[in-house]
Short mmCIF file of C-alpha atoms in Angstrom, two decimals:
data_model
loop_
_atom_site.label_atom_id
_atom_site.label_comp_id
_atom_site.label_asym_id
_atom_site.label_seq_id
_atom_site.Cartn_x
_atom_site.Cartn_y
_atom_site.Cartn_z
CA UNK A 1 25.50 16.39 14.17
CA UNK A 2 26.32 13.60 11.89
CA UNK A 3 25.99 14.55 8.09
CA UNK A 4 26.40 12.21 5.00
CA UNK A 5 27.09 13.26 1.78
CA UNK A 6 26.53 11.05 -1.19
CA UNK A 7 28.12 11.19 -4.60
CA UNK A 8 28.51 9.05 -7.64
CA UNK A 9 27.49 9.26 -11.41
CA UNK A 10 23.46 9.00 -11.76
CA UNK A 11 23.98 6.76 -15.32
CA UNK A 12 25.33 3.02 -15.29
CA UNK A 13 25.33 1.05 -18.36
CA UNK A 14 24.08 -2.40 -18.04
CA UNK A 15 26.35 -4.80 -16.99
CA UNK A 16 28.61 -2.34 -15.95
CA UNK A 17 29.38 -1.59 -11.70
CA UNK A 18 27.08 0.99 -10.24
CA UNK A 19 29.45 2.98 -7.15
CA UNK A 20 28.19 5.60 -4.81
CA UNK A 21 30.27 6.98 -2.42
CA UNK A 22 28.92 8.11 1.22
CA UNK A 23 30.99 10.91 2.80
CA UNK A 24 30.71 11.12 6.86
CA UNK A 25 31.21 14.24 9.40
CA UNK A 26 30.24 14.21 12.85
CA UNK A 27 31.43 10.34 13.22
CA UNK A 28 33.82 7.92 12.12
CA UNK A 29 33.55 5.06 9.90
CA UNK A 30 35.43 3.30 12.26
CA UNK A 31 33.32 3.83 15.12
CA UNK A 32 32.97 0.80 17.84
CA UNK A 33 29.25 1.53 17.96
CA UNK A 34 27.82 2.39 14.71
CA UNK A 35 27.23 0.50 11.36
CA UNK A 36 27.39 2.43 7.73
CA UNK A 37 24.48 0.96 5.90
CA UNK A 38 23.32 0.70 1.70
CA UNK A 39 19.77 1.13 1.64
CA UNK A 40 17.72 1.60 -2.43
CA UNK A 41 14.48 2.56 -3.30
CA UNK A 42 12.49 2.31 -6.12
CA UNK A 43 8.49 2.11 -6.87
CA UNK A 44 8.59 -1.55 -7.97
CA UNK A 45 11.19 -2.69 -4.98
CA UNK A 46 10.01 0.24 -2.09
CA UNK A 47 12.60 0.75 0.60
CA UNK A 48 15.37 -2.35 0.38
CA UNK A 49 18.46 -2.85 2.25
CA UNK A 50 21.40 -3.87 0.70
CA UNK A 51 24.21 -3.94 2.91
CA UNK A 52 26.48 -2.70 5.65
CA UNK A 53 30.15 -2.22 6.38
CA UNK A 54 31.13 -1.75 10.46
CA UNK A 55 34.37 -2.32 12.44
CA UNK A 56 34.25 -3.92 16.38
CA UNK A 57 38.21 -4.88 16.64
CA UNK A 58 38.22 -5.75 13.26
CA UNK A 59 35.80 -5.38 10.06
CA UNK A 60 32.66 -6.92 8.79
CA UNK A 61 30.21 -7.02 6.06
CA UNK A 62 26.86 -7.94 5.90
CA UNK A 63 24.68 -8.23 2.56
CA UNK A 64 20.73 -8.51 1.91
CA UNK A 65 20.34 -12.35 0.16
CA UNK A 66 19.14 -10.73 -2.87
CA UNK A 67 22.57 -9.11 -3.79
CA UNK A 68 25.31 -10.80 -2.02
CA UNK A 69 26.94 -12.12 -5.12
CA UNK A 70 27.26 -8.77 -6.82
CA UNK A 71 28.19 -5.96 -3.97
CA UNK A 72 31.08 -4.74 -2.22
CA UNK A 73 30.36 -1.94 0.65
CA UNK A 74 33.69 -1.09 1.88
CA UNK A 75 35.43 1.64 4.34
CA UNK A 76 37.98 4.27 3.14
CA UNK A 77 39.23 5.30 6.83
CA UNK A 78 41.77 7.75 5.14
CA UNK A 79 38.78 9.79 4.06
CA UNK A 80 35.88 8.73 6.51
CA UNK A 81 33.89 7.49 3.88
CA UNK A 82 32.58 3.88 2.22
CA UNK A 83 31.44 3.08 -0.99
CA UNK A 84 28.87 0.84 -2.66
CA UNK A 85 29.86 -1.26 -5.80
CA UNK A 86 26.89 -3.09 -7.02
CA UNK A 87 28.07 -5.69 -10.29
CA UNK A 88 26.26 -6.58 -13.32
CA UNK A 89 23.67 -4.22 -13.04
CA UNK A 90 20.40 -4.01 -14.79
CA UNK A 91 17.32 -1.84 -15.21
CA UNK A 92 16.30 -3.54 -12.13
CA UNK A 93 18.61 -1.62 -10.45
CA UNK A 94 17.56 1.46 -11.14
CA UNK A 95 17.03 3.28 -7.82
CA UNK A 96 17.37 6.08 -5.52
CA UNK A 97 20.09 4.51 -3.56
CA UNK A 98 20.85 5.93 -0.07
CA UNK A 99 23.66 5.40 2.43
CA UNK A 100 22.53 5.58 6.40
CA UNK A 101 24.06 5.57 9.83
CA UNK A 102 23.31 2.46 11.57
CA UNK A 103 22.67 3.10 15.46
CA UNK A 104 22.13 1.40 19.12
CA UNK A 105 19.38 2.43 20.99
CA UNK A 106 18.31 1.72 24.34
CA UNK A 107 15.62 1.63 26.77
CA UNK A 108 15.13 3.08 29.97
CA UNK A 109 16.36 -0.19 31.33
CA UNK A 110 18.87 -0.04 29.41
CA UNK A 111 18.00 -2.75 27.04
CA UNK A 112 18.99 -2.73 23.06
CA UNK A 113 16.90 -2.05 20.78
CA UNK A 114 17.32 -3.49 17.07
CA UNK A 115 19.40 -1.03 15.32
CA UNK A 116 17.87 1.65 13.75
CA UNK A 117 18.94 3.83 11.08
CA UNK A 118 19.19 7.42 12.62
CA UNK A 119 21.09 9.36 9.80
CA UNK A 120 20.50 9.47 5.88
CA UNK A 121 22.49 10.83 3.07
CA UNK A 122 21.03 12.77 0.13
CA UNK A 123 20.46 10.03 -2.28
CA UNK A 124 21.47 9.32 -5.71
CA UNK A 125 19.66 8.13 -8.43
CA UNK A 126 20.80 5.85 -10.48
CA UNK A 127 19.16 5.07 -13.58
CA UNK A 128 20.42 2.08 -15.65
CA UNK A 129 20.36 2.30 -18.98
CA UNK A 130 22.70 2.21 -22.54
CA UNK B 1 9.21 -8.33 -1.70
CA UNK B 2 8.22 -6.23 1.42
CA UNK B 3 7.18 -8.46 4.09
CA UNK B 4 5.79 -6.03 6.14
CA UNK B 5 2.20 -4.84 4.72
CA UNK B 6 1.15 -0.96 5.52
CA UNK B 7 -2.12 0.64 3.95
CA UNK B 8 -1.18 2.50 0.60
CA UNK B 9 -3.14 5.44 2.31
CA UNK B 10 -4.94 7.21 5.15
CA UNK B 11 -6.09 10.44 5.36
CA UNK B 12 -7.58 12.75 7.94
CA UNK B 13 -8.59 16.24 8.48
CA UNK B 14 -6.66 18.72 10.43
CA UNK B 15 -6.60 17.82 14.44
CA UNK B 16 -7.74 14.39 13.62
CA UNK B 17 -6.05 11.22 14.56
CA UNK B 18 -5.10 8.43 12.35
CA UNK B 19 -3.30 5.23 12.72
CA UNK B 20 -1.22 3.48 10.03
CA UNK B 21 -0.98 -0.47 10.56
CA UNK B 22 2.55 -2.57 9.75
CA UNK B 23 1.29 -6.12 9.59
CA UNK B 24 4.35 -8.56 9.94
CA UNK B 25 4.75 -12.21 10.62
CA UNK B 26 6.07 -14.88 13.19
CA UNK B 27 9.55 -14.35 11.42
CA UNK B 28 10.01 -10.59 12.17
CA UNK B 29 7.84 -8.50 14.71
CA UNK B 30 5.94 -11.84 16.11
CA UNK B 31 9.58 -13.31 16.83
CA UNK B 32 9.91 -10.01 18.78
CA UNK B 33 12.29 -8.32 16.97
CA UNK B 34 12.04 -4.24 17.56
CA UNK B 35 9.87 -1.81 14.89
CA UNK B 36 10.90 1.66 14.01
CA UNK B 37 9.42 3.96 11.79
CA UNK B 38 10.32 6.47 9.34
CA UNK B 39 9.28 9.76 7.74
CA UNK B 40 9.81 10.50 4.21
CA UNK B 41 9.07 14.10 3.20
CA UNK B 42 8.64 14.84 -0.80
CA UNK B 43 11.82 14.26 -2.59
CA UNK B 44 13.54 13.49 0.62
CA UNK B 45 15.63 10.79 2.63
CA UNK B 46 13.59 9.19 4.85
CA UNK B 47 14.01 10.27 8.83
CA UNK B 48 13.45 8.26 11.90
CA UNK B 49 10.01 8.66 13.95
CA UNK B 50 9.83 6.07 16.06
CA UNK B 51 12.68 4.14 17.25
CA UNK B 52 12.50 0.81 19.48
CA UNK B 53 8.45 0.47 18.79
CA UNK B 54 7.95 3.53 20.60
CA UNK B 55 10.09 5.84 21.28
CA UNK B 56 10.76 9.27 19.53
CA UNK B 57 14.52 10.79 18.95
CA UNK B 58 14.12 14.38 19.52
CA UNK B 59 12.86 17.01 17.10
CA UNK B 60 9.54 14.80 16.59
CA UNK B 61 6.70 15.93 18.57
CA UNK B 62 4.77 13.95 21.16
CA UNK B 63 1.75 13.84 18.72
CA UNK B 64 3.47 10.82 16.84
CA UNK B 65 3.20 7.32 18.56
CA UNK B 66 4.27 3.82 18.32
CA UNK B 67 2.95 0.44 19.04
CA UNK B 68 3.46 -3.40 19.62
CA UNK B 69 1.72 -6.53 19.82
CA UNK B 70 1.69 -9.75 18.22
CA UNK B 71 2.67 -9.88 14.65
CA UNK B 72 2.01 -5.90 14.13
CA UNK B 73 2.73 -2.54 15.03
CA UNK B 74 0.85 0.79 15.07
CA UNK B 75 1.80 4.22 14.32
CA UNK B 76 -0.75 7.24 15.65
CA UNK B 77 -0.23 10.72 14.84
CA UNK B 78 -2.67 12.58 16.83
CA UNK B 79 -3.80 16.72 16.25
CA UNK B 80 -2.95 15.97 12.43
CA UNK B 81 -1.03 19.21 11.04
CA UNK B 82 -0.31 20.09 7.00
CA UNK B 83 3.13 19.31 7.93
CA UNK B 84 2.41 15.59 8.34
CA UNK B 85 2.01 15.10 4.81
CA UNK B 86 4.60 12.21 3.75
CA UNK B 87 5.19 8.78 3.29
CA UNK B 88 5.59 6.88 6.24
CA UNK B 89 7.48 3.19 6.46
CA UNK B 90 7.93 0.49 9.40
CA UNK B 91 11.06 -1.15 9.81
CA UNK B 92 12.45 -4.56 11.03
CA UNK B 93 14.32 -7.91 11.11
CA UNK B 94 13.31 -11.54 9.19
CA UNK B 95 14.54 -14.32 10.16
CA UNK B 96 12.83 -16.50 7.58
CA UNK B 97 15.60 -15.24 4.91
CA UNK B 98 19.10 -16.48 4.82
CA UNK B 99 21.94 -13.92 5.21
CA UNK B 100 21.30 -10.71 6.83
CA UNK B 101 18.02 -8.98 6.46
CA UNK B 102 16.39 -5.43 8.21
CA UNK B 103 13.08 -5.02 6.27
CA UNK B 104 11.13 -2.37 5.40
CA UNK B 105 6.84 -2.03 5.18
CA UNK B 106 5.52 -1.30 1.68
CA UNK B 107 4.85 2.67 2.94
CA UNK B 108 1.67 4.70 3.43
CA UNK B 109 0.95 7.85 2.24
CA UNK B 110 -1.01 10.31 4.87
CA UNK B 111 -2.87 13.07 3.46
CA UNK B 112 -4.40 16.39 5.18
CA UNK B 113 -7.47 16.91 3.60
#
């Protein structure tokens, strides 16, 4: 059973870098198959994704359009984990922010389906705020 | 900023059924891109219902269904239980944005009343 465990400090200043750290048993970070995935939510935003880290032969990073010029989701392989640094924060990005296992599914036929997101961490909020 | 539009809320008596609607667009679920669903118990991560429009992981019972067509998906939950009681939220891919986007509906609460 794949587990995530989230940790990271609940207050950020503003302007200051917001990091959470996502913790992984059960899988690796460097898995061929899956993708490790930022996801926030807050009442004025609902669910967003932000981002995802994932390695086929070599890795990647993918970013939502809304924050691409102020993350960074990257692996630590040494201790099956990633992080999420989010820059120049605001009160905007105040959030529950949540890291998730990104997964292939298939059909009977054996067809993909879009990747869905099969395993959560805890959450952390994150309130910004001086 | 959601693109996918769900009813704030249904509700339904016990052993009723109820349907929550995802209404999308010819950039996501029209362009045929693949609608899951998710669960979100009270002060909990969300957990995933319905994957690949309808289909459910196991540990979710057969009373919870998906569907597709057009520019919008369905979710039933049939013999409605007390245990239902969450926030529920579709899931997809827009094309219309650059970069890289999976989207998420705006959520609907179901009550038991």
């Amino acid at each position: 059973q794949v587990q995530l465990q989230q940790s990271g400090p609940g207050l950020v200043k503003p302007s200051q870098t917001l990091s959470v750290t996502c913790a992984i048993s059960g899988d690796s970070v460097s898995s061929n198959s899956a993708t490790w995935n930022w996801i926030r939510q807050s009442p004025s935003r609902g669910l967003e994704w932000l981002g995802r880290t994932y390695y086929r032969s070599k890795w990647h990073n993918d970013y939502a359009e809304s924050v691409k010029s102020r993350i960074t989701a990257n692996p630590d392989t040494s201790r099956n984990q990633f992080s999420l640094q989010l820059n120049s924060v605001t009160p905007e990005d105040t959030a529950v922010y949540y890291c998730a296992r990104g997964a292939d599914y298939y059909d009977s036929s054996g067809n993909l389906f879009l990747e869905a997101f099969d395993f959560w961490g805890q959450g952390t909020m994150v309130t910004v705020s001086s | 900023q959601s693109v996918l539009t769900q009813p704030p809320s249904v509700s339904g008596a016990p052993g009723q059924r109820v349907t929550i609607s995802c209404t999308g667009s010819s950039s996501n679920i029209g362009a045929g891109y693949d609608v899951h669903w998710y669960q979100q118990l009270p002060g909990t991560a969300p957990k995933l219902l319905i994957y690949g429009n309808n289909n459910r992981p196991s540990g979710f019972p057969d009373r919870f269904s998906g569907s597709k067509s057009g520019t919008s998906a369905s979710l039933a939950i049939t013999g409605l239980q007390a245990e239902d009681e969450a926030d529920y939220y579709c899931q997809s891919y827009d094309a219309s944005l650059t970069g890289y986007n999976y989207v998420f509906g705006t959520g609907t609460k179901v009550t038991v009343i």
